mmCIF file of C-alpha atoms and ligand atoms in Angstrom:
data_model
loop_
_atom_site.group_PDB
_atom_site.id
_atom_site.type_symbol
_atom_site.label_atom_id
_atom_site.label_comp_id
_atom_site.label_asym_id
_atom_site.label_seq_id
_atom_site.Cartn_x
_atom_site.Cartn_y
_atom_site.Cartn_z
ATOM 1 C CA MET A 1 99.508 109.320 116.848
ATOM 2 C CA LYS A 2 99.469 105.524 116.944
ATOM 3 C CA VAL A 3 101.171 104.014 119.995
ATOM 4 C CA GLY A 4 102.217 100.520 121.072
ATOM 5 C CA ILE A 5 102.996 99.568 124.672
ATOM 6 C CA ILE A 6 105.634 97.105 125.884
ATOM 7 C CA GLY A 7 104.953 96.008 129.464
ATOM 8 C CA CYS A 8 101.346 96.001 130.649
ATOM 9 C CA GLY A 9 101.809 96.480 134.403
ATOM 10 C CA ALA A 10 101.134 99.310 136.852
ATOM 11 C CA ILE A 11 102.367 102.261 134.743
ATOM 12 C CA ALA A 12 100.796 101.015 131.500
ATOM 13 C CA ASN A 13 97.451 100.534 133.251
ATOM 14 C CA ILE A 14 97.357 104.119 134.558
ATOM 15 C CA ILE A 15 98.432 105.566 131.211
ATOM 16 C CA THR A 16 95.941 103.520 129.182
ATOM 17 C CA THR A 17 93.026 104.283 131.507
ATOM 18 C CA SER A 18 93.745 108.004 131.307
ATOM 19 C CA ILE A 19 94.446 108.224 127.566
ATOM 20 C CA VAL A 20 91.342 106.283 126.448
ATOM 21 C CA SER A 21 89.045 108.400 128.617
ATOM 22 C CA GLU A 22 89.375 111.561 126.507
ATOM 23 C CA GLN A 23 89.809 112.786 122.916
ATOM 24 C CA ASN A 24 93.498 113.636 122.630
ATOM 25 C CA GLY A 25 94.628 112.328 119.239
ATOM 26 C CA ILE A 26 96.490 109.435 120.870
ATOM 27 C CA ASP A 27 95.515 105.925 119.808
ATOM 28 C CA ILE A 28 97.064 103.200 121.976
ATOM 29 C CA ALA A 29 96.596 100.487 119.385
ATOM 30 C CA TYR A 30 98.835 97.601 120.518
ATOM 31 C CA PHE A 31 99.749 95.948 123.790
ATOM 32 C CA TYR A 32 102.650 93.530 124.329
ATOM 33 C CA ASP A 33 103.735 91.776 127.521
ATOM 34 C CA LYS A 34 105.716 88.597 128.138
ATOM 35 C CA ASP A 35 102.621 87.630 130.145
ATOM 36 C CA ILE A 36 100.017 87.543 127.340
ATOM 37 C CA GLU A 37 97.138 87.617 129.815
ATOM 38 C CA ARG A 38 98.272 91.049 131.031
ATOM 39 C CA ALA A 39 98.451 92.276 127.438
ATOM 40 C CA GLU A 40 94.965 90.917 126.710
ATOM 41 C CA ASN A 41 93.459 92.491 129.834
ATOM 42 C CA LEU A 42 94.882 95.905 129.037
ATOM 43 C CA ALA A 43 93.995 95.629 125.340
ATOM 44 C CA SER A 44 90.368 95.014 126.250
ATOM 45 C CA LEU A 45 90.411 98.002 128.622
ATOM 46 C CA GLY A 46 92.105 100.237 126.044
ATOM 47 C CA GLY A 47 90.235 99.020 122.978
ATOM 48 C CA GLY A 48 93.433 97.853 121.237
ATOM 49 C CA VAL A 49 95.039 94.596 120.156
ATOM 50 C CA ALA A 50 97.193 92.270 122.280
ATOM 51 C CA VAL A 51 100.127 91.034 120.189
ATOM 52 C CA LEU A 52 102.104 87.838 120.692
ATOM 53 C CA THR A 53 105.423 89.351 119.610
ATOM 54 C CA PHE A 54 106.435 92.979 119.666
ATOM 55 C CA GLU A 55 107.347 92.797 115.947
ATOM 56 C CA ASP A 56 103.613 92.461 115.235
ATOM 57 C CA MET A 57 103.150 96.148 116.045
ATOM 58 C CA LEU A 58 106.442 97.569 114.821
ATOM 59 C CA ASP A 59 105.357 98.494 111.275
ATOM 60 C CA ASP A 60 102.073 100.093 112.331
ATOM 61 C CA VAL A 61 103.013 102.527 115.118
ATOM 62 C CA ASP A 62 104.515 106.014 115.375
ATOM 63 C CA LEU A 63 105.815 105.476 118.872
ATOM 64 C CA ILE A 64 106.446 102.636 121.309
ATOM 65 C CA LEU A 65 106.090 103.247 125.021
ATOM 66 C CA GLU A 66 108.277 100.977 127.142
ATOM 67 C CA CYS A 67 106.991 100.273 130.665
ATOM 68 C CA ALA A 68 108.579 96.870 131.297
ATOM 69 C CA SER A 69 112.147 96.611 132.658
ATOM 70 C CA PRO A 70 115.717 97.833 132.047
ATOM 71 C CA ASP A 71 116.586 94.490 130.394
ATOM 72 C CA SER A 72 113.673 94.857 128.006
ATOM 73 C CA VAL A 73 114.960 98.299 126.991
ATOM 74 C CA LYS A 74 118.333 96.821 126.108
ATOM 75 C CA TYR A 75 116.685 94.105 124.019
ATOM 76 C CA PHE A 76 113.857 95.993 122.311
ATOM 77 C CA ALA A 77 115.138 99.573 121.908
ATOM 78 C CA PRO A 78 117.808 98.854 119.230
ATOM 79 C CA LEU A 79 115.267 96.906 117.139
ATOM 80 C CA ILE A 80 112.600 99.592 117.471
ATOM 81 C CA LEU A 81 114.936 102.524 116.766
ATOM 82 C CA GLU A 82 116.435 100.716 113.733
ATOM 83 C CA ASN A 83 112.922 100.835 112.274
ATOM 84 C CA GLY A 84 112.808 104.612 112.734
ATOM 85 C CA VAL A 85 110.116 104.329 115.409
ATOM 86 C CA ASP A 86 110.208 106.835 118.294
ATOM 87 C CA MET A 87 110.198 105.648 121.890
ATOM 88 C CA ILE A 88 109.190 106.781 125.346
ATOM 89 C CA ILE A 89 111.270 104.831 127.836
ATOM 90 C CA MET A 90 110.296 104.489 131.505
ATOM 91 C CA SER A 91 113.063 102.068 132.602
ATOM 92 C CA ILE A 92 115.630 104.834 132.370
ATOM 93 C CA GLY A 93 118.208 102.998 134.488
ATOM 94 C CA ALA A 94 119.146 101.067 131.317
ATOM 95 C CA PHE A 95 120.879 104.207 130.049
ATOM 96 C CA MET A 96 123.353 104.307 132.931
ATOM 97 C CA ASP A 97 125.237 101.718 130.860
ATOM 98 C CA LYS A 98 127.307 104.166 128.781
ATOM 99 C CA ASP A 99 127.935 101.665 125.965
ATOM 100 C CA PHE A 100 124.223 101.037 125.630
ATOM 101 C CA TYR A 101 123.458 104.774 125.780
ATOM 102 C CA ASN A 102 125.901 105.449 122.924
ATOM 103 C CA GLN A 103 124.583 102.511 120.886
ATOM 104 C CA ALA A 104 120.948 103.645 121.263
ATOM 105 C CA LEU A 105 121.877 107.250 120.435
ATOM 106 C CA ARG A 106 123.736 106.215 117.276
ATOM 107 C CA ILE A 107 120.924 103.930 116.059
ATOM 108 C CA ALA A 108 118.316 106.628 116.718
ATOM 109 C CA GLU A 109 120.353 109.279 114.883
ATOM 110 C CA ASP A 110 121.057 106.977 111.922
ATOM 111 C CA ASN A 111 117.367 106.134 111.534
ATOM 112 C CA GLY A 112 115.715 109.460 112.383
ATOM 113 C CA ALA A 113 114.101 108.164 115.571
ATOM 114 C CA LYS A 114 113.644 110.071 118.836
ATOM 115 C CA ILE A 115 114.061 108.751 122.388
ATOM 116 C CA HIS A 116 111.944 110.493 125.045
ATOM 117 C CA LEU A 117 112.713 110.015 128.744
ATOM 118 C CA PRO A 118 109.907 111.418 130.926
ATOM 119 C CA SER A 119 110.761 113.256 134.133
ATOM 120 C CA GLY A 120 109.108 110.349 135.927
ATOM 121 C CA ALA A 121 108.670 110.242 139.680
ATOM 122 C CA VAL A 122 110.445 113.487 140.523
ATOM 123 C CA VAL A 123 110.050 117.256 140.230
ATOM 124 C CA GLY A 124 112.892 119.693 139.556
ATOM 125 C CA LEU A 125 114.365 118.298 136.333
ATOM 126 C CA ASP A 126 113.464 121.492 134.478
ATOM 127 C CA GLY A 127 115.764 123.496 136.770
ATOM 128 C CA ILE A 128 118.549 120.938 136.656
ATOM 129 C CA LYS A 129 118.486 120.925 132.858
ATOM 130 C CA ALA A 130 118.472 124.722 132.729
ATOM 131 C CA VAL A 131 121.596 125.093 134.879
ATOM 132 C CA ALA A 132 123.423 121.930 133.789
ATOM 133 C CA LYS A 133 125.914 123.772 131.585
ATOM 134 C CA PHE A 134 125.970 127.010 133.568
ATOM 135 C CA GLY A 135 128.045 126.350 136.652
ATOM 136 C CA LEU A 136 126.127 123.468 138.230
ATOM 137 C CA LYS A 137 128.570 122.039 140.774
ATOM 138 C CA GLU A 138 126.806 119.545 143.032
ATOM 139 C CA VAL A 139 123.662 117.459 142.750
ATOM 140 C CA SER A 140 122.500 114.925 145.294
ATOM 141 C CA LEU A 141 119.445 112.732 145.741
ATOM 142 C CA VAL A 142 118.123 111.201 148.935
ATOM 143 C CA THR A 143 115.451 108.582 148.295
ATOM 144 C CA ARG A 144 113.368 107.339 151.201
ATOM 145 C CA LYS A 145 110.978 104.425 150.728
ATOM 146 C CA SER A 146 108.937 102.068 152.870
ATOM 147 C CA PRO A 147 110.171 98.505 153.574
ATOM 148 C CA LYS A 148 107.289 97.210 151.402
ATOM 149 C CA SER A 149 108.381 99.363 148.483
ATOM 150 C CA LEU A 150 111.974 98.152 148.749
ATOM 151 C CA GLY A 151 111.027 94.520 149.452
ATOM 152 C CA LYS A 152 112.546 94.610 152.982
ATOM 153 C CA ASP A 153 111.263 93.283 156.290
ATOM 154 C CA ILE A 154 112.712 95.660 158.889
ATOM 155 C CA ASP A 155 111.282 97.923 161.590
ATOM 156 C CA THR A 156 114.023 100.536 161.992
ATOM 157 C CA GLU A 157 115.372 103.078 159.519
ATOM 158 C CA GLU A 158 118.402 101.847 157.576
ATOM 159 C CA VAL A 159 120.665 103.364 154.913
ATOM 160 C CA LEU A 160 120.698 100.781 152.138
ATOM 161 C CA PHE A 161 123.053 102.606 149.811
ATOM 162 C CA GLU A 162 125.301 105.634 149.730
ATOM 163 C CA GLY A 163 127.425 106.330 146.670
ATOM 164 C CA LYS A 164 127.235 107.242 143.006
ATOM 165 C CA ALA A 165 124.134 106.852 140.813
ATOM 166 C CA SER A 166 125.964 104.497 138.439
ATOM 167 C CA ASP A 167 126.450 102.017 141.306
ATOM 168 C CA ALA A 168 122.967 102.543 142.800
ATOM 169 C CA VAL A 169 121.378 101.596 139.511
ATOM 170 C CA LYS A 170 123.281 98.288 139.445
ATOM 171 C CA GLU A 171 122.101 97.363 142.945
ATOM 172 C CA PHE A 172 118.510 98.660 142.659
ATOM 173 C CA PRO A 173 117.672 98.525 138.932
ATOM 174 C CA LEU A 174 113.886 98.626 139.400
ATOM 175 C CA ASN A 175 113.885 101.244 142.128
ATOM 176 C CA ILE A 176 116.235 103.989 141.150
ATOM 177 C CA ASN A 177 115.119 105.366 137.803
ATOM 178 C CA VAL A 178 115.008 108.783 139.455
ATOM 179 C CA ALA A 179 118.765 108.759 140.096
ATOM 180 C CA ALA A 180 119.362 107.739 136.490
ATOM 181 C CA THR A 181 117.056 110.467 135.148
ATOM 182 C CA ILE A 182 118.718 113.235 137.184
ATOM 183 C CA SER A 183 122.210 112.011 136.213
ATOM 184 C CA MET A 184 121.260 112.114 132.550
ATOM 185 C CA ALA A 185 119.617 115.534 132.847
ATOM 186 C CA CYS A 186 122.827 117.102 134.181
ATOM 187 C CA ASN A 187 125.385 114.694 132.678
ATOM 188 C CA MET A 188 126.880 114.012 136.124
ATOM 189 C CA ASP A 189 127.181 110.805 138.137
ATOM 190 C CA ILE A 190 125.216 112.263 141.067
ATOM 191 C CA ASP A 191 125.499 111.369 144.771
ATOM 192 C CA VAL A 192 122.711 109.064 145.930
ATOM 193 C CA LYS A 193 121.521 107.876 149.320
ATOM 194 C CA ILE A 194 118.748 105.265 149.575
ATOM 195 C CA ILE A 195 117.027 104.903 152.934
ATOM 196 C CA VAL A 196 114.454 102.291 153.906
ATOM 197 C CA ASP A 197 112.155 103.930 156.448
ATOM 198 C CA PRO A 198 109.283 102.108 158.210
ATOM 199 C CA LYS A 199 107.774 105.505 159.127
ATOM 200 C CA VAL A 200 106.987 106.528 155.534
ATOM 201 C CA ASP A 201 104.145 105.322 153.350
ATOM 202 C CA ARG A 202 105.292 107.324 150.313
ATOM 203 C CA ASN A 203 108.238 107.265 147.925
ATOM 204 C CA VAL A 204 110.142 110.411 148.898
ATOM 205 C CA HIS A 205 112.827 111.987 146.701
ATOM 206 C CA GLU A 206 114.838 114.989 147.886
ATOM 207 C CA ILE A 207 117.053 116.673 145.301
ATOM 208 C CA THR A 208 119.628 119.314 146.214
ATOM 209 C CA ALA A 209 121.474 121.209 143.495
ATOM 210 C CA SER A 210 123.978 124.030 143.889
ATOM 211 C CA GLY A 211 126.327 126.037 141.732
ATOM 212 C CA ASP A 212 126.957 129.469 140.229
ATOM 213 C CA PHE A 213 123.195 130.041 139.794
ATOM 214 C CA GLY A 214 122.497 129.583 143.526
ATOM 215 C CA GLU A 215 120.862 126.555 145.072
ATOM 216 C CA PHE A 216 117.578 124.695 145.008
ATOM 217 C CA LYS A 217 115.999 121.819 146.841
ATOM 218 C CA THR A 218 112.914 119.867 145.789
ATOM 219 C CA ILE A 219 111.046 117.280 147.824
ATOM 220 C CA THR A 220 108.626 114.950 146.044
ATOM 221 C CA MET A 221 106.422 112.805 148.296
ATOM 222 C CA ASN A 222 104.759 110.312 145.993
ATOM 223 C CA TYR A 223 101.954 107.938 146.699
ATOM 224 C CA PRO A 224 102.946 104.511 145.381
ATOM 225 C CA CYS A 225 100.818 102.790 142.728
ATOM 226 C CA ALA A 226 98.399 100.299 144.266
ATOM 227 C CA ALA A 227 99.469 97.687 141.713
ATOM 228 C CA ASN A 228 103.207 98.135 142.328
ATOM 229 C CA PRO A 229 104.481 99.855 145.511
ATOM 230 C CA LYS A 230 107.944 100.309 143.951
ATOM 231 C CA THR A 231 106.382 102.656 141.396
ATOM 232 C CA SER A 232 105.057 106.160 142.122
ATOM 233 C CA MET A 233 101.834 107.472 140.590
ATOM 234 C CA LEU A 234 103.712 110.560 139.379
ATOM 235 C CA ALA A 235 105.882 108.410 137.080
ATOM 236 C CA ALA A 236 102.823 107.333 135.083
ATOM 237 C CA LEU A 237 101.335 110.844 135.165
ATOM 238 C CA SER A 238 104.533 112.353 133.740
ATOM 239 C CA ALA A 239 104.396 109.938 130.788
ATOM 240 C CA ILE A 240 100.750 110.860 130.141
ATOM 241 C CA ARG A 241 101.736 114.543 130.089
ATOM 242 C CA LEU A 242 104.621 113.820 127.717
ATOM 243 C CA LEU A 243 102.363 111.863 125.338
ATOM 244 C CA LYS A 244 99.841 114.701 125.259
ATOM 245 C CA SER A 245 102.549 117.322 124.700
ATOM 246 C CA PHE A 246 103.319 115.886 121.245
ATOM 247 C CA ASN A 247 99.963 117.240 120.004
ATOM 248 C CA GLU A 248 100.180 120.661 121.649
ATOM 249 C CA THR A 249 100.872 123.925 119.831
ATOM 250 C CA ILE A 250 101.990 125.863 122.895
ATOM 251 C CA SER A 251 104.066 124.001 125.459
ATOM 252 C CA VAL A 252 104.657 125.361 128.958
ATOM 253 C CA GLY A 253 107.752 124.485 131.017
ATOM 254 C CA MET A 254 110.112 121.811 129.784
HETATM 255 N N1 NAD B 1 111.147 106.697 135.100
HETATM 256 C C1 NAD B 1 110.641 106.590 136.326
HETATM 257 O O1 NAD B 1 110.614 107.539 137.129
HETATM 258 C C2 NAD B 1 110.058 105.278 136.745
HETATM 259 C C3 NAD B 1 109.271 105.212 137.900
HETATM 260 C C4 NAD B 1 108.723 103.996 138.242
HETATM 261 C C5 NAD B 1 108.982 102.856 137.498
HETATM 262 N N2 NAD B 1 109.790 102.936 136.406
HETATM 263 C C6 NAD B 1 110.127 101.752 135.625
HETATM 264 O O2 NAD B 1 109.094 101.493 134.687
HETATM 265 C C7 NAD B 1 109.017 100.099 134.424
HETATM 266 C C8 NAD B 1 107.567 99.624 134.585
HETATM 267 O O3 NAD B 1 107.120 99.862 135.920
HETATM 268 P P1 NAD B 1 105.759 99.220 136.446
HETATM 269 O O4 NAD B 1 105.563 99.711 137.829
HETATM 270 O O5 NAD B 1 104.678 99.390 135.449
HETATM 271 O O6 NAD B 1 106.191 97.672 136.512
HETATM 272 P P2 NAD B 1 105.228 96.397 136.646
HETATM 273 O O7 NAD B 1 106.090 95.343 137.264
HETATM 274 O O8 NAD B 1 103.955 96.745 137.306
HETATM 275 O O9 NAD B 1 104.933 96.013 135.120
HETATM 276 C C9 NAD B 1 105.947 95.618 134.246
HETATM 277 C C10 NAD B 1 105.309 94.761 133.167
HETATM 278 O O10 NAD B 1 106.281 94.535 132.154
HETATM 279 C C11 NAD B 1 106.271 93.156 131.794
HETATM 280 N N3 NAD B 1 107.621 92.830 131.322
HETATM 281 C C12 NAD B 1 108.768 92.810 132.029
HETATM 282 N N4 NAD B 1 109.804 92.471 131.243
HETATM 283 C C13 NAD B 1 109.282 92.275 130.003
HETATM 284 C C14 NAD B 1 109.849 91.905 128.765
HETATM 285 N N5 NAD B 1 111.153 91.664 128.628
HETATM 286 N N6 NAD B 1 109.024 91.785 127.689
HETATM 287 C C15 NAD B 1 107.691 92.020 127.807
HETATM 288 N N7 NAD B 1 107.108 92.365 128.961
HETATM 289 C C16 NAD B 1 107.895 92.502 130.051
HETATM 290 C C17 NAD B 1 105.871 92.412 133.061
HETATM 291 O O11 NAD B 1 105.295 91.141 132.755
HETATM 292 C C18 NAD B 1 104.850 93.379 133.668
HETATM 293 O O12 NAD B 1 103.531 93.126 133.205
HETATM 294 C C19 NAD B 1 109.990 99.416 135.406
HETATM 295 O O13 NAD B 1 111.208 99.116 134.771
HETATM 296 C C20 NAD B 1 110.210 100.468 136.446
HETATM 297 O O14 NAD B 1 111.484 100.370 137.085
HETATM 298 C C21 NAD B 1 110.307 104.126 136.004
#
């Protein structure tokens, strides 16, 4: 499978380093970033080509992996999907815009393209998906991050946001992909609380779900990426797993 990457930052670096280190049938052939130096650095690490425009890779890839920003998803995804090219999208918050979600879905369906959204920085999505249409009643997320991760300079715990995921994503577009992912997995605008906590050095996500099936709670305590404290290591690792799953005969879990 031939892959192109848009956005050569923290997530792309972890994915590329891991994928090139083993035989897995995945060829990351092209690298694009608005900062060409970043694309060139990662291309030399991954043994691929840095392209000046993303169109330069469009006709020669099976899949494009977006690891850039929600705005880049809104710009690039329609053009990529129109060409029948599959995508993995990391900046999932873009899909909280219902009009954009419907537009991307229609273009993908019309052109036989698939959109893959990795589970990202959180565990428990398998359960949420399983019960989503079977009496799931309430889902909430409490996200706790360090001041550094949220770009704040405070020394006491503070609730930055309490409300619905659709509003959280507007206020914290680069920080709240998890809320967007859970909302999409269960097709509900879930309740979200974002806390900045000087006592934590991890990105902590606590999901509670209840309904006719019973109840579950998951707590994910992620180490942030060294290159970008907003981003958790697990987000990159989940995309690596997803990429590898395309070549597997037996798949375990969802
Ligand atoms: N799904 C999840 O659970 C999850 C978790 C963490 C991060 N993310 C999202 O993944 C994305 C990447 O995260 P990261 O930590 O690697 O970010 P990063 O800031 O380390 O890297 C982003 C890179 O994309 C490039 N870029 C930004 N906009 C671009 C554009 N329009 N065209 C070309 N290049 C562009 C930047 O120059 C940068 O090199 C972010 O949107 C982030 O919010 C998702």
